Amino acid sequence: MTAWLFDLGNTRLKCAPLGADGRPGPVCALPHREDDVAAALGETLPQARIDTAYLASVAHPALRMAVLQALTARCRRISLARTQAGFARDGFGRVRIAYADPRKFGVDRFLALLGAHAQQRGAALICGVGTALTLDLIDEQGLHHGGLIAPSPTLMREALHARAPQLPEDGGDTLDFAADTEDALASGANGAALALIERSLERAQARLGQRPRLLLHGGGSEALAPWLPASTQEPALVLEGLAIWAGIETPA
């Protein structure tokens, strides 16, 4: 049986084959638009037909529908991942989210918790850097202590440019004190994100009595990683969690 994993965000579609070992294979990341997603998938998927597609989506409903239509032409079955209040699996343990209403907790954040807990390396602060910057704390027992949502550095720059077009939405270097506008914008946006991450690490350590691992994922994480030397890049963390979810899910 051929199965593929799909992680649909607001700016990129990540996909990977589901291996026989239950883990994602090589990951492809595609920038997407509603009118070209079918063509992009056609160039990426090696098989003309696949048995099962597992999809996690936080994108706009219209984009999600475009991806579903493209997958329908190729897949016998499609299964949409959903956030669950608790998740347990033999050999995995149990993850419990802090949100009283699971529908309000993004499925990408939920799957990232599964991926982090499966590593069995203790508590983790998970930082996703995409359109938004998200932070979620999970302890060694799989208990989610809640999280934070803020604009990512990219979104900060885009918002400033939208209100003040003379301010460029990209470019510049991150410095302690900048001497031109591009560097000042890059330094301010990245510095705001870094300050929130560092404060969250401090508060997490105070809560747990130990400093958690810092895991970074998302398209904007590479720009922050050099300033967070103790962090670990986990670019496929959501797909890792989706593979775990797929292991006990029955497609409909």
PDB file of N, CA and C in Angstrom, residues 11 28 100 199:
ATOM      1  N   THR A  11       1.556  29.055   3.695  1.00  0.00           N
ATOM      2  CA  THR A  11       2.455  29.450   2.606  1.00  0.00           C
ATOM      3  C   THR A  11       3.072  28.268   1.877  1.00  0.00           C
ATOM      4  N   CYS A  28       9.296  17.006   0.631  1.00  0.00           N
ATOM      5  CA  CYS A  28       9.269  18.063  -0.383  1.00  0.00           C
ATOM      6  C   CYS A  28       8.440  19.218   0.165  1.00  0.00           C
ATOM      7  N   ALA A 100      -9.242  23.313  26.605  1.00  0.00           N
ATOM      8  CA  ALA A 100     -10.503  22.658  26.959  1.00  0.00           C
ATOM      9  C   ALA A 100     -11.284  22.264  25.707  1.00  0.00           C
ATOM     10  N   ARG A 199      12.213  34.311  26.695  1.00  0.00           N
ATOM     11  CA  ARG A 199      11.389  34.474  27.895  1.00  0.00           C
ATOM     12  C   ARG A 199      10.586  33.199  28.154  1.00  0.00           C
TER      13      ARG A 199
END
